[in-house]
Short mmCIF file of C-alpha atoms in Angstrom, two decimals:
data_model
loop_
_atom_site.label_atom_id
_atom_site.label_comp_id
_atom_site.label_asym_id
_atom_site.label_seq_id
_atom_site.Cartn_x
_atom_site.Cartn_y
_atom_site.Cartn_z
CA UNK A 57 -21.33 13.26 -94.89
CA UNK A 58 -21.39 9.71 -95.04
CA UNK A 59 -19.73 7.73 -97.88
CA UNK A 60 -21.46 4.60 -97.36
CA UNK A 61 -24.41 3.64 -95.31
CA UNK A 62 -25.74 0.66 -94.11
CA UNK A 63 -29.12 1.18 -92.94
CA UNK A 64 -29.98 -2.64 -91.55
CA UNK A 65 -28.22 -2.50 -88.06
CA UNK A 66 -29.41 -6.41 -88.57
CA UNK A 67 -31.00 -8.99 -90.61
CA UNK A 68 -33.31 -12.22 -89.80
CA UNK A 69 -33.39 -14.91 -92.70
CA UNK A 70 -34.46 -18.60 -92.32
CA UNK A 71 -32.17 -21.03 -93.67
CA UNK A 72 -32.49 -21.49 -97.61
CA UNK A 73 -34.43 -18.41 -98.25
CA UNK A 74 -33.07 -15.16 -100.22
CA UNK A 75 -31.67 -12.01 -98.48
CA UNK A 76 -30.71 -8.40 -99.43
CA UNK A 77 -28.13 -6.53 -97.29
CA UNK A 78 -28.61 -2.46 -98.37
CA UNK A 79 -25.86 -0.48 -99.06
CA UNK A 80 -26.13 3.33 -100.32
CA UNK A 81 -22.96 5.16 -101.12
CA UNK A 82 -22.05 8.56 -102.17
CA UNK A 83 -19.27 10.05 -104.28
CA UNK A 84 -18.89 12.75 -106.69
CA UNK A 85 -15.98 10.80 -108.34
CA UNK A 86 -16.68 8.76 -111.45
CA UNK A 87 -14.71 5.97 -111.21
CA UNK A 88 -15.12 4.16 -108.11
CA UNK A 89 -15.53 0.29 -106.99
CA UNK A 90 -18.05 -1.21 -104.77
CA UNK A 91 -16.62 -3.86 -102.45
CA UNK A 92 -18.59 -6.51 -99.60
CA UNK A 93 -17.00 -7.88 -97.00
CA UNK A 94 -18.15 -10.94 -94.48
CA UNK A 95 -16.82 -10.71 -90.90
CA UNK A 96 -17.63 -13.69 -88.90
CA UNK A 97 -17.32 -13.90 -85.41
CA UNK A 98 -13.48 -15.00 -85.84
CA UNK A 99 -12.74 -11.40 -86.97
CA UNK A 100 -11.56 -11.58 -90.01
CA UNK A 101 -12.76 -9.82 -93.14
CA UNK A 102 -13.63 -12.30 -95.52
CA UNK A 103 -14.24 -10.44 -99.26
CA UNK A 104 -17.19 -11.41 -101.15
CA UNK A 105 -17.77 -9.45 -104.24
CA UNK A 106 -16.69 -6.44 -105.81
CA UNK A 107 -18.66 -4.23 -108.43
CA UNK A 108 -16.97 -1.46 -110.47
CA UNK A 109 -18.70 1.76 -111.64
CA UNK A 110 -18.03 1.50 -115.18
CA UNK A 111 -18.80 -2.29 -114.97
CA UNK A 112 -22.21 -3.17 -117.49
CA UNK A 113 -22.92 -6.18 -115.85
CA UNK A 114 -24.03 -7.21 -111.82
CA UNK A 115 -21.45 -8.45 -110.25
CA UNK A 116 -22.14 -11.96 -109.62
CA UNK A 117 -19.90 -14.91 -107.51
CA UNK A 118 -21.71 -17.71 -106.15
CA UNK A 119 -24.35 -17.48 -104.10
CA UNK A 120 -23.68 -13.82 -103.85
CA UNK A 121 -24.44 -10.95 -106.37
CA UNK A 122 -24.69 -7.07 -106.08
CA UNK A 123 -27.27 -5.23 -107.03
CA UNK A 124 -26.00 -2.31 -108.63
CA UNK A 125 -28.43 0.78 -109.32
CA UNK A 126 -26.38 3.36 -110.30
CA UNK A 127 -28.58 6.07 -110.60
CA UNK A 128 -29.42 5.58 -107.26
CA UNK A 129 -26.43 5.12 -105.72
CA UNK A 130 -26.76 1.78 -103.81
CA UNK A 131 -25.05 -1.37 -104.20
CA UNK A 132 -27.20 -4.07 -102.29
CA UNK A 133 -25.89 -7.22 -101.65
CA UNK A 134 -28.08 -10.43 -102.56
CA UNK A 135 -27.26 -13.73 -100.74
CA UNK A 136 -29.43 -16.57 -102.33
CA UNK A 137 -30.26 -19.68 -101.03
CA UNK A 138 -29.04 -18.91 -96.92
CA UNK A 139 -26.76 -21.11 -95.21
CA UNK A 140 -26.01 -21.23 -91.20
CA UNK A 141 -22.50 -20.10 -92.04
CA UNK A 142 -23.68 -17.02 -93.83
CA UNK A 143 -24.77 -15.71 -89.59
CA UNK A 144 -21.99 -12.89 -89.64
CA UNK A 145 -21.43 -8.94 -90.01
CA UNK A 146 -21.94 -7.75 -94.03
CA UNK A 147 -19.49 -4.78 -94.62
CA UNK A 148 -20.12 -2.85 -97.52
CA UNK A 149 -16.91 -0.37 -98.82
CA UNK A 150 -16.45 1.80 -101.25
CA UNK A 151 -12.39 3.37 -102.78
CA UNK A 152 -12.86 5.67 -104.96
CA UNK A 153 -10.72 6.40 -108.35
CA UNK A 154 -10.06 3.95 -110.76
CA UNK A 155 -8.47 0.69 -111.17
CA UNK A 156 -4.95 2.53 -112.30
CA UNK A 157 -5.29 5.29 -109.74
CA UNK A 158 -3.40 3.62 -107.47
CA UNK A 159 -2.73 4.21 -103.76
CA UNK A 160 -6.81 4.32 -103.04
CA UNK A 161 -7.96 3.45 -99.72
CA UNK A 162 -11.13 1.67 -98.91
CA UNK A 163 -14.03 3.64 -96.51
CA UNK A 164 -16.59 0.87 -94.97
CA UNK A 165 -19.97 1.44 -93.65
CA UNK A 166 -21.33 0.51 -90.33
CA UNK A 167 -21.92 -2.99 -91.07
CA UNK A 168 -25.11 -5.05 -90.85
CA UNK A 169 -25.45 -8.20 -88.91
CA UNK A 170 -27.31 -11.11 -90.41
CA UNK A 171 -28.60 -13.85 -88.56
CA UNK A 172 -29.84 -17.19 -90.36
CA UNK A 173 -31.94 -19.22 -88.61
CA UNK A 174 -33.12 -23.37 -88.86
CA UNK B 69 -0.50 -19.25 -99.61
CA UNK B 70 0.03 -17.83 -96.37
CA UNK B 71 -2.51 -15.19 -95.37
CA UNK B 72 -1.84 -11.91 -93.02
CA UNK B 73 -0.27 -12.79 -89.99
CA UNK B 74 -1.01 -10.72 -86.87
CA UNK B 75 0.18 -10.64 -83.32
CA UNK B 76 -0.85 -10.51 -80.59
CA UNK B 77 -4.24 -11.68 -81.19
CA UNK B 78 -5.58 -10.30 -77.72
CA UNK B 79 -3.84 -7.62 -75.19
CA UNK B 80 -4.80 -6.15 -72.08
CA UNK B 81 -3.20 -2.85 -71.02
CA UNK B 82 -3.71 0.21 -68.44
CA UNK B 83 -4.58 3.16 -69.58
CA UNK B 84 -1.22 5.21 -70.27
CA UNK B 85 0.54 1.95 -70.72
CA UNK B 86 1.82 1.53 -74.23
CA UNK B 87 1.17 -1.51 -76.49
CA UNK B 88 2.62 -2.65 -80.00
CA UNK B 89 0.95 -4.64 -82.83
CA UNK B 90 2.78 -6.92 -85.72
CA UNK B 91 1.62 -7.64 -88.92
CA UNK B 92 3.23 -9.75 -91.48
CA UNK B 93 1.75 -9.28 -95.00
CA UNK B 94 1.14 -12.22 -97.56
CA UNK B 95 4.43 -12.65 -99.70
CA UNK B 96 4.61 -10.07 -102.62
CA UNK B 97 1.99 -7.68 -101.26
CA UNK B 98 3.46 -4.07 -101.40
CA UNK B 99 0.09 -2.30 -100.02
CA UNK B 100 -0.43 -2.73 -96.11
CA UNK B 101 -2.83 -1.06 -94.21
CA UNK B 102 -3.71 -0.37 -90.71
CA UNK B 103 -7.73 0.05 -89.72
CA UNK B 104 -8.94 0.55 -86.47
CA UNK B 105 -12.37 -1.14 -85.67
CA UNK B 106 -14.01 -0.08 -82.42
CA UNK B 107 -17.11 -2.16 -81.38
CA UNK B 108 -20.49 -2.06 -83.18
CA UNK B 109 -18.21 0.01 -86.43
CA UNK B 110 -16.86 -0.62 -89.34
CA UNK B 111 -13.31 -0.78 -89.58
CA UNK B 112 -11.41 2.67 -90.02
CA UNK B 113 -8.07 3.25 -91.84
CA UNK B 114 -5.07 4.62 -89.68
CA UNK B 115 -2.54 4.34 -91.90
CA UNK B 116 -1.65 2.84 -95.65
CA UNK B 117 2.41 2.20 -96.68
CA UNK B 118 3.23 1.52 -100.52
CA UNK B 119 6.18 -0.98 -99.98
CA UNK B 120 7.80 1.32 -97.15
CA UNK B 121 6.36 4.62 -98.00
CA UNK B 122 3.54 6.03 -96.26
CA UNK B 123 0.37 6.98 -98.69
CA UNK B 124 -2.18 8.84 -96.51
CA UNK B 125 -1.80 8.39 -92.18
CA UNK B 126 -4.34 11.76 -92.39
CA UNK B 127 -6.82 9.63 -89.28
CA UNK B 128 -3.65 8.41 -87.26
CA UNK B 129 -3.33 10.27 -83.89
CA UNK B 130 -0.02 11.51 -84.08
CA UNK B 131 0.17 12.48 -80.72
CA UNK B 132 -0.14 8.99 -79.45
CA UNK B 133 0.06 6.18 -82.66
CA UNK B 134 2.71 5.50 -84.61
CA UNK B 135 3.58 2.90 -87.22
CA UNK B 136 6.29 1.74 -89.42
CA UNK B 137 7.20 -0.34 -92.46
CA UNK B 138 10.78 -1.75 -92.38
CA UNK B 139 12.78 -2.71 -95.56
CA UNK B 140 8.50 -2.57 -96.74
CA UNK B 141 7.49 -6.19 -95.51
CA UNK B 142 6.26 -6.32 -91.96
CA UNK B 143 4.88 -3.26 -90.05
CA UNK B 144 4.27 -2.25 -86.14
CA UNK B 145 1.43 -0.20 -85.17
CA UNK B 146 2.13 1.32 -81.80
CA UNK B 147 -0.11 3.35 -79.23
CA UNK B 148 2.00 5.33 -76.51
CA UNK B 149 -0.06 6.03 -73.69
CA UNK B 150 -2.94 4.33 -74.78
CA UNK B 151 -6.39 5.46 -74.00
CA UNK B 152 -9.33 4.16 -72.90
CA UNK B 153 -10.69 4.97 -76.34
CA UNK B 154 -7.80 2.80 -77.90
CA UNK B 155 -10.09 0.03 -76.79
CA UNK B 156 -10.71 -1.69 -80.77
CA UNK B 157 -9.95 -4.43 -82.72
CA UNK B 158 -6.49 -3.02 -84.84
CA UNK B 159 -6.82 -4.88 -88.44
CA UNK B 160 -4.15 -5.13 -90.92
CA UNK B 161 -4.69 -5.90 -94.26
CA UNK B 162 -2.61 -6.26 -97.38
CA UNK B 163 -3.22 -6.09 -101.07
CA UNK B 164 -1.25 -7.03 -104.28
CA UNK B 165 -1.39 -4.37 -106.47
CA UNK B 166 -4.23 -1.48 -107.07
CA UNK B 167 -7.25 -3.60 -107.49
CA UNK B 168 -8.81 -2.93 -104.17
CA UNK B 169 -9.23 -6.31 -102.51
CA UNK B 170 -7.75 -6.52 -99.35
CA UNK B 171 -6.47 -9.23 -97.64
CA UNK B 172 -7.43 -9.07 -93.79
CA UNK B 173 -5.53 -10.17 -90.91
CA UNK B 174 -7.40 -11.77 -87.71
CA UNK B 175 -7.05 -8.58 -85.75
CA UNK B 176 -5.73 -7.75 -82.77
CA UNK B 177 -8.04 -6.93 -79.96
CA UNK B 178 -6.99 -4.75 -77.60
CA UNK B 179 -8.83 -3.19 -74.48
CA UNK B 180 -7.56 -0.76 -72.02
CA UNK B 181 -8.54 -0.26 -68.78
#
């Protein structure tokens, strides 16, 4: 099964308006972190945000911020306020174990390309 | 600070050729990781070294990929004979300690005919 899946092959936004990037993820472990990733056309993985399970709060930097339902196991990204620059592929990943587990290794979903418009 | 370096940044090779990829980590980063990102996918992990050590290489072909950490600063990822499957972007990112954010490389795109 899946870990984490991105349902939004891609995304259409006009300039300045809000947009949510879907993530679902699925673990039986308790501890776990929630991480998004930007990858513009350059290549390189940009991170944006991360949001840990135990964490009380939405994880919050910027423009950015993760909406975290638990319960329902998804971790959607939120980008407020769209820029040009934003245009690129939105990874969502998932390690699982805690911060002082050590040695974890991060499992990304498909990705989901968004595409601000003028 | 310095960021990941990573060379070559593009290579073209014939199938059952081999190929070799470099990756220098930012200073003082003992994690380094290899992921291989084929077209239209997220990135997949080949391979993760603790300073020299390797951690889990379960998804590296054996038969065909290797990869090594030296003195646990810079690592090669190498494919001998590469396939025409091999075609991907091969990423290499670093991170400090066990937070989880890694620190991506540009990539090295490689595509074999």
């Amino acid at each position: 099964a899946q870990k984490i899946t991105q349902t939004q092959p891609g995304m259409f936004v006009q300039e300045k308006e809000a947009v949510t990037l879907d993530c679902t993820y699925d673990t039986s472990d308790p501890s776990y972190g929630l991480f998004w990733y930007k990858q513009p056309s350059s290549g390189e993985m940009i991170f944006l945000i991360y949001q840990g399970s135990y964490d009380q709060q939405n994880a919050t930097e910027g423009r950015y911020s993760l909406n975290f339902q638990k319960a329902r196991k998804s971790a959607n990204l939120v980008i407020s306020a769209s820029q040009l620059g934003d245009s690129a592929m939105y990874f969502c990943a998932m390690r699982e174990g805690g911060k002082n587990s050590g040695y974890s290794t991060l499992t990304f979903g498909k990705g989901t390309m968004l595409l601000v418009s003028p | 600070e310095a960021g990941v370096a990573q060379s070559p940044r593009y290579k073209i090779i014939e199938k059952r050729q081999s190929v070799a990829f470099w990756c220098n980590p930012i200073s003082g980063h003992a994690t380094l990781y290899w992921y291989q990102q084929i077209l239209g996918q997220g990135p997949k992990l080949l391979i993760q070294f603790q300073n020299n050590g390797v951690v889990d290489d379960s998804q590296l072909p054996k038969d065909r990929f290797s990869a090594e950490r030296l003195k646990g600063v810079d690592s090669t990822l190498k494919i001998q004979p590469a396939k025409l499957e091999d075609s991907a972007v091969y990423l290499c990112a670093t991170s400090k300690g066990y937070t989880g954010e890694l620190f991506f490389g540009e990539g090295s795109r490689l595509t074999v005919l």
